[in-house]
Every structure is written in structure tokens, then in C-alpha cells.
Amino acid sequence: MTDQITIRTAVDDDVPQLAELYNHYIRTSPATFDTEPHSVEAKRAWFSKYSDSGPYRVMVAVEPDGRIVGHSYSSALYPKAAYDSSVATSVYLLPGEVRRGLGTRLWHALYDELVKVDDLHQLFALITLPNDASVAMTERVGYTLSGVWKECGRKFGQYWDVGIWQRPLRP
Ligand SMILES: CC(C)(COP(=O)(O)OP(=O)(O)OC[C@H]1O[C@@H](n2cnc3c(N)ncnc32)[C@H](O)[C@@H]1OP(=O)(O)O)[C@@H](O)C(=O)NCCC(=O)NCCS
């Protein structure tokens, strides 16, 4: 039941489960443009860039027995200093946990942290197309489509379009 699920800031001990969750999508889906599964060590290096303050955050949805069923996170939009007023937001659930409101809850939990960050201005969501669930959830929480990068990524032997959705942090 989703009402038994707790959403909280991720901690170091969550890293192995986060690696497993995300590796599922690396292996099976164009939703992420990573192509090689992350070792737990590599995921720890990724997680070391996150904290419980500032613009880069990871939130996890946890069942009472400690099983992580989803996460949301913010990341740099582009590695140049002037982009630091923007972040990209992402949500990934375990495959069996979709379409019962959990993605929306995880996004709101992330938003509640980001809105406390003074320097942030715009939130972006980069969605490999098609992805009806991600588009629906993203528009549900106030992002609008601002453009499409045509065939910008190649995975599983084919090119993929990426839609760019955005919303102001504080409307
Ligand atoms: C994308 C994802 C995070 C959405 O989370 P979710 O818990 O499934 O979505 P929610 O239940 O919160 O639904 C949010 C809205 O999207 C709609 N929606 C969800 N799945 C949908 C689907 N497959 N098709 C159409 N609409 C869908 C819901 O009806 C809801 O709209 P409503 O409130 O107007 O009824 C989740 O499906 C997921 O993890 N997918 C796999 C990983 C992925 O692709 N991540 C995104 C990478 S860009």
C-alpha cells in the first residue's frame, strides 16, 4: 500500500538498492541514456555529490521493511556555471510500483526540498520519447514542453528524441 511508504532523504546505506533500481532501467529502457550498469562503487561516487541541503538532492520511497521502491533526484542541467540556477529532476520507481501516485509523491517531496534553495530558478525534465507515464506525471506537476531534441541519443541500436519540459521553481 502506498500509504505505508515513507519518503525521506536518501542516505549512504541506500546506495546498493539505488544502484539496483537504476540499473534495471539502464539495461532495459531508453529512459536513461546511461548504457552500462553502475557498480555500487560508481553509484557511491555519484551519491557523494549529493547532500541534505543545496540544489542536488535524492529522495527515496521506502516500505516498512526497508525496501526502496522508488527515488527522485535533481541533477545539474549542464556542466557550465551559468546553468547552476537550473536543475533537472528525475523520478524512477521499481517496475511493479507504477501508476498509483508514488511518482507524484516523490516529485513533491523533492520539490519541497528544492523550493528552500534560494539560488534555484527553473526545473527541467528531460524525457526520452515516447514515455506516456513520465510525460503525464511531469505535466501533472506543472511542467510544460519547451522543445524536442530530435534523435539526440542512440541506445539499443536506434536514435531517440528527448523532450524538454520545464517549470519555474516558484511560479
Ligand atoms: C514515470 C513515473 C515516475 C511516473 O510515476 P507513477 O507513480 O507511475 O505516476 P503517478 O501514478 O504519480 O501518475 C501521475 C499522473 O500520470 C498519469 N499516468 C501514469 N502512468 C501513465 C501512463 N502509463 N499513461 C498515461 N498516463 C499515466 C496518471 O494517471 C496521473 O495523472 P492524473 O493524476 O491526472 O490521473 C513511473 O511510471 C516510472 O518510474 N516509470 C519508469 C521509469 C521512468 O520512465 N522514469 C522517468 C524517466 S524520464
PDB file of C-alpha atoms and ligand atoms in Angstrom:
ATOM      1  CA  MET A   1       0.000   0.000   0.000  1.00  0.00           C
ATOM      2  CA  THR A   2       1.426   3.410  -0.879  1.00  0.00           C
ATOM      3  CA  ASP A   3       0.165   4.915   2.400  1.00  0.00           C
ATOM      4  CA  GLN A   4       2.658   2.712   4.281  1.00  0.00           C
ATOM      5  CA  ILE A   5       5.505   4.092   2.246  1.00  0.00           C
ATOM      6  CA  THR A   6       7.779   6.701   3.811  1.00  0.00           C
ATOM      7  CA  ILE A   7       9.527   9.295   1.700  1.00  0.00           C
ATOM      8  CA  ARG A   8      12.792  10.650   3.053  1.00  0.00           C
ATOM      9  CA  THR A   9      16.198  11.969   2.026  1.00  0.00           C
ATOM     10  CA  ALA A  10      18.483   9.172   0.806  1.00  0.00           C
ATOM     11  CA  VAL A  11      21.417   8.075   2.966  1.00  0.00           C
ATOM     12  CA  ASP A  12      24.645   6.149   2.213  1.00  0.00           C
ATOM     13  CA  ASP A  13      23.112   2.795   3.132  1.00  0.00           C
ATOM     14  CA  ASP A  14      20.523   3.235   0.356  1.00  0.00           C
ATOM     15  CA  VAL A  15      23.160   3.245  -2.383  1.00  0.00           C
ATOM     16  CA  PRO A  16      23.153  -0.513  -3.229  1.00  0.00           C
ATOM     17  CA  GLN A  17      19.364  -0.510  -3.665  1.00  0.00           C
ATOM     18  CA  LEU A  18      19.523   2.701  -5.707  1.00  0.00           C
ATOM     19  CA  ALA A  19      22.113   1.120  -7.994  1.00  0.00           C
ATOM     20  CA  GLU A  20      19.932  -1.947  -8.479  1.00  0.00           C
ATOM     21  CA  LEU A  21      16.812   0.098  -9.193  1.00  0.00           C
ATOM     22  CA  TYR A  22      18.504   2.373 -11.726  1.00  0.00           C
ATOM     23  CA  ASN A  23      20.458  -0.465 -13.350  1.00  0.00           C
ATOM     24  CA  HIS A  24      17.150  -2.069 -14.270  1.00  0.00           C
ATOM     25  CA  TYR A  25      16.367   0.953 -16.439  1.00  0.00           C
ATOM     26  CA  ILE A  26      19.921   1.205 -17.793  1.00  0.00           C
ATOM     27  CA  ARG A  27      19.568  -2.376 -19.029  1.00  0.00           C
ATOM     28  CA  THR A  28      16.007  -2.276 -20.308  1.00  0.00           C
ATOM     29  CA  SER A  29      14.908   1.261 -21.163  1.00  0.00           C
ATOM     30  CA  PRO A  30      15.906   4.334 -23.158  1.00  0.00           C
ATOM     31  CA  ALA A  31      14.516   6.484 -20.302  1.00  0.00           C
ATOM     32  CA  THR A  32      18.116   6.840 -19.107  1.00  0.00           C
ATOM     33  CA  PHE A  33      20.908   7.385 -21.612  1.00  0.00           C
ATOM     34  CA  ASP A  34      23.377   5.562 -19.401  1.00  0.00           C
ATOM     35  CA  THR A  35      24.218   2.371 -21.251  1.00  0.00           C
ATOM     36  CA  GLU A  36      26.388   0.408 -18.807  1.00  0.00           C
ATOM     37  CA  PRO A  37      25.109  -0.689 -15.371  1.00  0.00           C
ATOM     38  CA  HIS A  38      26.621   1.156 -12.412  1.00  0.00           C
ATOM     39  CA  SER A  39      28.649  -0.761  -9.851  1.00  0.00           C
ATOM     40  CA  VAL A  40      27.818   0.014  -6.234  1.00  0.00           C
ATOM     41  CA  GLU A  41      31.188   1.759  -6.046  1.00  0.00           C
ATOM     42  CA  ALA A  42      30.326   4.002  -9.027  1.00  0.00           C
ATOM     43  CA  LYS A  43      26.930   4.716  -7.512  1.00  0.00           C
ATOM     44  CA  ARG A  44      28.637   5.742  -4.272  1.00  0.00           C
ATOM     45  CA  ALA A  45      30.770   8.205  -6.238  1.00  0.00           C
ATOM     46  CA  TRP A  46      27.568   9.600  -7.816  1.00  0.00           C
ATOM     47  CA  PHE A  47      25.868   9.828  -4.417  1.00  0.00           C
ATOM     48  CA  SER A  48      28.853  11.619  -2.857  1.00  0.00           C
ATOM     49  CA  LYS A  49      27.863  14.699  -4.898  1.00  0.00           C
ATOM     50  CA  TYR A  50      24.534  14.841  -3.060  1.00  0.00           C
ATOM     51  CA  SER A  51      23.741  16.267   0.354  1.00  0.00           C
ATOM     52  CA  ASP A  52      20.778  17.115   2.547  1.00  0.00           C
ATOM     53  CA  SER A  53      20.927  20.763   1.526  1.00  0.00           C
ATOM     54  CA  GLY A  54      21.596  22.619  -1.709  1.00  0.00           C
ATOM     55  CA  PRO A  55      20.319  22.011  -5.239  1.00  0.00           C
ATOM     56  CA  TYR A  56      21.309  18.353  -5.686  1.00  0.00           C
ATOM     57  CA  ARG A  57      19.060  16.040  -3.698  1.00  0.00           C
ATOM     58  CA  VAL A  58      17.942  12.404  -3.685  1.00  0.00           C
ATOM     59  CA  MET A  59      14.642  11.345  -2.107  1.00  0.00           C
ATOM     60  CA  VAL A  60      13.664   7.706  -1.619  1.00  0.00           C
ATOM     61  CA  ALA A  61      10.325   5.949  -1.122  1.00  0.00           C
ATOM     62  CA  VAL A  62      10.738   3.181   1.443  1.00  0.00           C
ATOM     63  CA  GLU A  63       8.442   0.369   2.533  1.00  0.00           C
ATOM     64  CA  PRO A  64       8.202  -0.515   6.248  1.00  0.00           C
ATOM     65  CA  ASP A  65      10.676  -3.398   5.729  1.00  0.00           C
ATOM     66  CA  GLY A  66      13.294  -1.027   4.271  1.00  0.00           C
ATOM     67  CA  ARG A  67      12.771  -1.913   0.619  1.00  0.00           C
ATOM     68  CA  ILE A  68      13.278   1.110  -1.639  1.00  0.00           C
ATOM     69  CA  VAL A  69      10.523   1.243  -4.257  1.00  0.00           C
ATOM     70  CA  GLY A  70      11.439   4.487  -5.970  1.00  0.00           C
ATOM     71  CA  HIS A  71      13.530   7.608  -5.918  1.00  0.00           C
ATOM     72  CA  SER A  72      13.510  11.165  -7.180  1.00  0.00           C
ATOM     73  CA  TYR A  73      16.572  13.313  -7.645  1.00  0.00           C
ATOM     74  CA  SER A  74      17.797  16.609  -9.002  1.00  0.00           C
ATOM     75  CA  SER A  75      20.967  16.985 -11.023  1.00  0.00           C
ATOM     76  CA  ALA A  76      22.956  19.573 -12.938  1.00  0.00           C
ATOM     77  CA  LEU A  77      21.244  20.587 -16.154  1.00  0.00           C
ATOM     78  CA  TYR A  78      24.562  21.219 -17.899  1.00  0.00           C
ATOM     79  CA  PRO A  79      28.115  21.456 -16.520  1.00  0.00           C
ATOM     80  CA  LYS A  80      28.712  25.184 -17.011  1.00  0.00           C
ATOM     81  CA  ALA A  81      28.427  27.704 -14.214  1.00  0.00           C
ATOM     82  CA  ALA A  82      25.633  29.869 -15.604  1.00  0.00           C
ATOM     83  CA  TYR A  83      23.330  26.820 -15.674  1.00  0.00           C
ATOM     84  CA  ASP A  84      23.619  26.483 -11.892  1.00  0.00           C
ATOM     85  CA  SER A  85      20.304  28.308 -11.418  1.00  0.00           C
ATOM     86  CA  SER A  86      18.577  25.342 -13.117  1.00  0.00           C
ATOM     87  CA  VAL A  87      18.323  21.653 -12.211  1.00  0.00           C
ATOM     88  CA  ALA A  88      16.954  18.612 -13.988  1.00  0.00           C
ATOM     89  CA  THR A  89      14.548  16.468 -11.970  1.00  0.00           C
ATOM     90  CA  SER A  90      14.009  12.724 -12.424  1.00  0.00           C
ATOM     91  CA  VAL A  91      11.804  10.044 -10.893  1.00  0.00           C
ATOM     92  CA  TYR A  92      12.269   6.275 -11.217  1.00  0.00           C
ATOM     93  CA  LEU A  93      10.131   3.621  -9.497  1.00  0.00           C
ATOM     94  CA  LEU A  94      10.511  -0.134  -9.370  1.00  0.00           C
ATOM     95  CA  PRO A  95       8.529  -1.519 -12.321  1.00  0.00           C
ATOM     96  CA  GLY A  96       5.775  -3.020 -10.138  1.00  0.00           C
ATOM     97  CA  GLU A  97       5.118   0.244  -8.286  1.00  0.00           C
ATOM     98  CA  VAL A  98       3.952   2.496 -11.103  1.00  0.00           C
ATOM     99  CA  ARG A  99       0.681   4.319 -11.613  1.00  0.00           C
ATOM    100  CA  ARG A 100      -0.591   4.587  -8.075  1.00  0.00           C
ATOM    101  CA  GLY A 101       0.566   8.079  -7.243  1.00  0.00           C
ATOM    102  CA  LEU A 102       4.030   7.275  -5.935  1.00  0.00           C
ATOM    103  CA  GLY A 103       5.934   9.106  -8.687  1.00  0.00           C
ATOM    104  CA  THR A 104       3.927  12.245  -7.995  1.00  0.00           C
ATOM    105  CA  ARG A 105       4.574  11.918  -4.241  1.00  0.00           C
ATOM    106  CA  LEU A 106       8.305  11.521  -4.830  1.00  0.00           C
ATOM    107  CA  TRP A 107       8.371  14.558  -7.103  1.00  0.00           C
ATOM    108  CA  HIS A 108       6.569  16.658  -4.468  1.00  0.00           C
ATOM    109  CA  ALA A 109       8.985  15.505  -1.766  1.00  0.00           C
ATOM    110  CA  LEU A 110      11.892  16.619  -3.968  1.00  0.00           C
ATOM    111  CA  TYR A 111      10.160  19.887  -4.772  1.00  0.00           C
ATOM    112  CA  ASP A 112       9.577  20.620  -1.068  1.00  0.00           C
ATOM    113  CA  GLU A 113      13.352  20.492  -0.580  1.00  0.00           C
ATOM    114  CA  LEU A 114      14.311  22.386  -3.738  1.00  0.00           C
ATOM    115  CA  VAL A 115      11.957  25.253  -3.011  1.00  0.00           C
ATOM    116  CA  LYS A 116      14.050  26.019   0.088  1.00  0.00           C
ATOM    117  CA  VAL A 117      17.137  26.621  -2.088  1.00  0.00           C
ATOM    118  CA  ASP A 118      17.482  30.363  -2.694  1.00  0.00           C
ATOM    119  CA  ASP A 119      19.576  30.272  -5.851  1.00  0.00           C
ATOM    120  CA  LEU A 120      17.395  27.973  -7.930  1.00  0.00           C
ATOM    121  CA  HIS A 121      15.150  29.359 -10.648  1.00  0.00           C
ATOM    122  CA  GLN A 122      13.994  26.746 -13.200  1.00  0.00           C
ATOM    123  CA  LEU A 123      13.280  22.997 -13.057  1.00  0.00           C
ATOM    124  CA  PHE A 124      13.709  20.868 -16.172  1.00  0.00           C
ATOM    125  CA  ALA A 125      12.654  17.332 -17.057  1.00  0.00           C
ATOM    126  CA  LEU A 126      14.369  15.622 -19.998  1.00  0.00           C
ATOM    127  CA  ILE A 127      12.181  12.759 -21.206  1.00  0.00           C
ATOM    128  CA  THR A 128      13.191  10.230 -23.837  1.00  0.00           C
ATOM    129  CA  LEU A 129      10.168   9.857 -26.116  1.00  0.00           C
ATOM    130  CA  PRO A 130       7.802   8.146 -26.034  1.00  0.00           C
ATOM    131  CA  ASN A 131       7.173   7.810 -22.282  1.00  0.00           C
ATOM    132  CA  ASP A 132       3.465   8.375 -21.611  1.00  0.00           C
ATOM    133  CA  ALA A 133       3.765   7.878 -17.845  1.00  0.00           C
ATOM    134  CA  SER A 134       6.615  10.324 -17.411  1.00  0.00           C
ATOM    135  CA  VAL A 135       5.019  12.939 -19.668  1.00  0.00           C
ATOM    136  CA  ALA A 136       1.690  12.634 -17.814  1.00  0.00           C
ATOM    137  CA  MET A 137       3.310  12.877 -14.389  1.00  0.00           C
ATOM    138  CA  THR A 138       5.585  15.749 -15.395  1.00  0.00           C
ATOM    139  CA  GLU A 139       2.733  17.808 -16.862  1.00  0.00           C
ATOM    140  CA  ARG A 140       0.586  16.963 -13.827  1.00  0.00           C
ATOM    141  CA  VAL A 141       3.117  18.747 -11.605  1.00  0.00           C
ATOM    142  CA  GLY A 142       3.257  21.865 -13.739  1.00  0.00           C
ATOM    143  CA  TYR A 143       5.966  21.448 -16.360  1.00  0.00           C
ATOM    144  CA  THR A 144       5.276  22.432 -19.958  1.00  0.00           C
ATOM    145  CA  LEU A 145       7.024  21.255 -23.105  1.00  0.00           C
ATOM    146  CA  SER A 146       9.592  23.748 -24.358  1.00  0.00           C
ATOM    147  CA  GLY A 147      11.194  21.754 -27.171  1.00  0.00           C
ATOM    148  CA  VAL A 148      12.364  18.435 -28.553  1.00  0.00           C
ATOM    149  CA  TRP A 149      15.929  17.419 -29.338  1.00  0.00           C
ATOM    150  CA  LYS A 150      15.476  15.146 -32.337  1.00  0.00           C
ATOM    151  CA  GLU A 151      17.411  11.863 -32.398  1.00  0.00           C
ATOM    152  CA  CYS A 152      19.944  13.200 -29.875  1.00  0.00           C
ATOM    153  CA  GLY A 153      20.704   9.829 -28.262  1.00  0.00           C
ATOM    154  CA  ARG A 154      21.433   6.333 -29.539  1.00  0.00           C
ATOM    155  CA  LYS A 155      20.705   3.286 -27.395  1.00  0.00           C
ATOM    156  CA  PHE A 156      19.695  -0.279 -28.241  1.00  0.00           C
ATOM    157  CA  GLY A 157      20.753   0.432 -31.837  1.00  0.00           C
ATOM    158  CA  GLN A 158      18.305   3.252 -32.504  1.00  0.00           C
ATOM    159  CA  TYR A 159      18.103   7.026 -32.172  1.00  0.00           C
ATOM    160  CA  TRP A 160      15.788   8.628 -29.627  1.00  0.00           C
ATOM    161  CA  ASP A 161      14.161  12.040 -29.333  1.00  0.00           C
ATOM    162  CA  VAL A 162      14.260  13.812 -25.971  1.00  0.00           C
ATOM    163  CA  GLY A 163      11.523  16.230 -24.943  1.00  0.00           C
ATOM    164  CA  ILE A 164      12.488  19.134 -22.702  1.00  0.00           C
ATOM    165  CA  TRP A 165       9.853  20.113 -20.151  1.00  0.00           C
ATOM    166  CA  GLN A 166      10.296  22.956 -17.681  1.00  0.00           C
ATOM    167  CA  ARG A 167       8.594  24.931 -14.958  1.00  0.00           C
ATOM    168  CA  PRO A 168       9.646  27.808 -12.755  1.00  0.00           C
ATOM    169  CA  LEU A 169      10.643  26.675  -9.272  1.00  0.00           C
ATOM    170  CA  ARG A 170       8.407  29.371  -7.812  1.00  0.00           C
ATOM    171  CA  PRO A 171       5.561  30.163 -10.200  1.00  0.00           C
TER     172      PRO A 171
HETATM  173  C1  LIG B   1       7.314   7.961 -14.766  1.00  0.00           C
HETATM  174  C2  LIG B   1       6.948   7.517 -13.366  1.00  0.00           C
HETATM  175  C3  LIG B   1       7.953   8.054 -12.357  1.00  0.00           C
HETATM  176  C4  LIG B   1       5.552   8.086 -13.022  1.00  0.00           C
HETATM  177  O1  LIG B   1       5.209   7.719 -11.714  1.00  0.00           O
HETATM  178  P1  LIG B   1       3.821   6.976 -11.418  1.00  0.00           P
HETATM  179  O2  LIG B   1       3.742   6.714  -9.965  1.00  0.00           O
HETATM  180  O3  LIG B   1       3.705   5.809 -12.332  1.00  0.00           O
HETATM  181  O4  LIG B   1       2.753   8.079 -11.841  1.00  0.00           O
HETATM  182  P2  LIG B   1       1.522   8.596 -10.951  1.00  0.00           P
HETATM  183  O5  LIG B   1       0.729   7.400 -10.500  1.00  0.00           O
HETATM  184  O6  LIG B   1       2.026   9.530  -9.912  1.00  0.00           O
HETATM  185  O7  LIG B   1       0.677   9.347 -12.040  1.00  0.00           O
HETATM  186  C5  LIG B   1       0.815  10.738 -12.341  1.00  0.00           C
HETATM  187  C6  LIG B   1      -0.117  11.065 -13.492  1.00  0.00           C
HETATM  188  O8  LIG B   1       0.318  10.384 -14.667  1.00  0.00           O
HETATM  189  C7  LIG B   1      -0.708   9.550 -15.181  1.00  0.00           C
HETATM  190  N1  LIG B   1      -0.090   8.332 -15.702  1.00  0.00           N
HETATM  191  C8  LIG B   1       0.685   7.479 -15.013  1.00  0.00           C
HETATM  192  N2  LIG B   1       1.097   6.484 -15.823  1.00  0.00           N
HETATM  193  C9  LIG B   1       0.551   6.740 -17.031  1.00  0.00           C
HETATM  194  C10 LIG B   1       0.596   6.054 -18.274  1.00  0.00           C
HETATM  195  N3  LIG B   1       1.317   4.922 -18.423  1.00  0.00           N
HETATM  196  N4  LIG B   1      -0.075   6.586 -19.323  1.00  0.00           N
HETATM  197  C11 LIG B   1      -0.767   7.732 -19.173  1.00  0.00           C
HETATM  198  N5  LIG B   1      -0.874   8.433 -18.007  1.00  0.00           N
HETATM  199  C12 LIG B   1      -0.216   7.916 -16.950  1.00  0.00           C
HETATM  200  C13 LIG B   1      -1.609   9.263 -14.013  1.00  0.00           C
HETATM  201  O9  LIG B   1      -2.928   8.940 -14.439  1.00  0.00           O
HETATM  202  C14 LIG B   1      -1.539  10.563 -13.247  1.00  0.00           C
HETATM  203  O10 LIG B   1      -2.386  11.556 -13.812  1.00  0.00           O
HETATM  204  P3  LIG B   1      -3.730  12.013 -13.057  1.00  0.00           P
HETATM  205  O11 LIG B   1      -3.307  12.405 -11.676  1.00  0.00           O
HETATM  206  O12 LIG B   1      -4.195  13.147 -13.896  1.00  0.00           O
HETATM  207  O13 LIG B   1      -4.598  10.806 -13.062  1.00  0.00           O
HETATM  208  C15 LIG B   1       6.889   5.955 -13.260  1.00  0.00           C
HETATM  209  O14 LIG B   1       5.906   5.477 -14.124  1.00  0.00           O
HETATM  210  C16 LIG B   1       8.221   5.281 -13.563  1.00  0.00           C
HETATM  211  O15 LIG B   1       9.060   5.121 -12.684  1.00  0.00           O
HETATM  212  N6  LIG B   1       8.408   4.840 -14.833  1.00  0.00           N
HETATM  213  C17 LIG B   1       9.609   4.116 -15.228  1.00  0.00           C
HETATM  214  C18 LIG B   1      10.868   4.960 -15.127  1.00  0.00           C
HETATM  215  C19 LIG B   1      10.764   6.218 -15.966  1.00  0.00           C
HETATM  216  O16 LIG B   1      10.470   6.180 -17.150  1.00  0.00           O
HETATM  217  N7  LIG B   1      11.079   7.358 -15.307  1.00  0.00           N
HETATM  218  C20 LIG B   1      11.031   8.658 -15.946  1.00  0.00           C
HETATM  219  C21 LIG B   1      12.283   8.922 -16.670  1.00  0.00           C
HETATM  220  S1  LIG B   1      12.167  10.460 -17.610  1.00  0.00           S
END
